Amino acid sequence: MNIFKISSKNLVRNKLTTILNIILVAFGVGILSILFLASTQISNKLEKNARDIDLVVGAKGSPLQLILSSVYHIDYPTGNIPAKDAYKLMQNPMVKRAVPLALGDNYNGYRIVGTDSTFSNLYSLSVQKGSFWHKDLEVTLGSTVALKSGLKIGDSFFGAHGLTGNGDVHKQHAYQVKGILKPQGNITDNLILTNIGSVYKMHEEKQTHSHAVGEEASEINDKQITALLIQYKSPMSVILFPRMVNQSTNMQAASPAMESARLFSLIGVGIDTLQWFAIFIMGIAALSIFISLYNAMKERKYDLAIMRCLGASKSKLFFLVIFEGVLVTFIGACLGLLIGHVALEVIGAYQESSQAKLTGLTAIPQEIYLIWIGLFIGTLASLIPAMQIYKVDIAETLTKNR
């Protein structure tokens, strides 16, 4: 009789316990996988989208809200600021680059951003098809917008008031697609870019002339914009410029680095709690595997004695029991990773904001550690039951079960 056939009979006998152990491991690994994937994606998005932006200037209110609306485009702006005041800040000697933003409209949930050519330079944008916008009502689409909306160069569409939804459509003016950006891997993939004059035109009853990119600076002096994205000229500006804005103007200055760190620390509290819960589940799984294998060893004494008589060494049986525990946790870990990715993809599909979408169709290096953790738990839980092999008295066991 083959040793492995006898062992497989024992596995079948305990299949319900084995399935329960696999489910426990999969549940714990699944939670950890979701947390790793979500926290990594959020961290990467925060870093990518705020790169090269030292400061955001906007209307007074919540600094975090200002950053979320102007850098990450996932919240409503704190209000508008006078364009003439913003233009003065743009000319400040401490400013290397200042990018004006005019927000307020969307198309199918994708935000329409009024800006100028400095926005393209800030994010190092390049066009895949067509060209950048040049005049009023011309737009350049982010790659994701073009892909999901089906809009092509030359197509026209109407924007809607607000940053989400299509309730109040501006049917008096239509935007025309002039270009599509190359995929950037940041927030610009989900934006519709145009000049600031287009945003003004959408919210005014009468406007008789169009605005080329070079004419926007003088035109915005009598208007309002939403925010400025600032790059400093020197390290000294980090201390002086925000204080000057907050104390000497009716505007506020917020640092993306500081607010992003604050946001991630708030998110981190919930992530840490869930991680400890997942670790607790993994601990329960390890205990369950230990108990099931330990009890199974008592039931298997006769089988083990038979296998010893057939020529199986103690070490071979020892590693056979270890292999059973490792196999259970390995299957559970792999199943957990699969569940984690599928669950995160489902979560991402139901997210309202396209700018902050999470996806399960990606992998991170840290996930391999979850498999190693599963193998370690399986080995550790199997160690004591496997050592019982060396305590089996063949003659006594066969005599009792005769």
Steps between C-alpha positions, in 0.01 A plus 500: 500500500632845407581740788348797322172314435462435870578864572240614245233295679578691817470831317156402368393403851579849625394692192242719678761617751747553217251711304429709810873559550543603138210745532648655816841547337340637182290746700799637690725521192215653299458786748876562512517491119223762468672721756841471333359569154276788608759675720772464233275637226382790715856583603622487140213717378566758771868510412461505120230765484671738742847463353660837412219693675639682804193701598135557410341842542122531511204634694508478877353187652624150561862457381438130440191577291703747295763235427244230423312724256793664322765227494307173522164623359294292744324773700321829451710820502499726805382784275648744248769765528535831310706438188679835537626401847605160371683663210700713743612187681599344168745789452653465846880456486477194728285316243666294230178383335132571570218308335148653511200268529134578431266219606125462507381274215518135402413259222364164618690538827829600337602847612549781254804701608564850370871578503787611274811352341689496831277211609640290213854587605434422866385145423723455191198425285531392140234443235431157357258620233406846377627804689463703819213745534564853367169688503178515699294179504788287373599213729770239534389174661687284747561147374248338737233756412543428129496124557195489727292774332567393142564862396728547199678797348245730338211382720292751695338469843325712762637549848283499811515728801650347812778252547284189470179409320328640192211692657567853376640466147646811329326454165575854381862404422658174387860396556697361208767232545833611353734242647551195722787474749739210532436290814680667790416268791376792709193718550529662155378176340157577650479871412364708212730797445404829344587870537363717779302707251285195421400469866410871509296468182298211641393709800430832326201600295695704249859470390596635163864409447713189546819460695826360376733351759729802504212741563370329814725674752365848431141381462483324836579820688128591508381147572532225757686173499492200732862447601869535420750216493834641609861391452762676712807668359717436808489298825458823699155543340372199697504711816424847370246459221219306680520736798477800271194361322317401820571822687498767229222387265142371512623171359645193665810296418506123555789256457414178307779313680371590846132448422566173317697373800213604726245328275703180485546499877120515539458216252780312673306474827230294331755297303693412816182384671406275209855364479489391863160341437644307204800390709255383769316292238831351382579412862167322534575313176840391634340379824229315308756327278702400807197357681370313195839347423566415863161325533550332164831359620318320784257346251778410260722309740392166354551623143840639591599170661393317183703740287802446724463125448488555126837669515425870550761671713416736786649794315290427188180494705613812687537696175172354371311659791692828457413492130129463581500814718707698249275391213187620683647845571650530151163432337332740744759774434466472121121498527516801732712697253251422225208604720682822598561604139145417389351683800705813437406499132131479599549785750666709228216433258249648746707807587329819390820700456699400192794706630560277801408159357661193650567191292572137571663452159845569637753333726754625752820333625374492861239239406765229470560543873141394564571165338819460703307589815243234411773239450661599830167470685437159343845376599475637853152357557606157369826474693370366834248256342774374268732438794244254637622262227806426708284399800295233319570153640438264206447177696272657761291684240448190280413286804235749623336521156509127425 
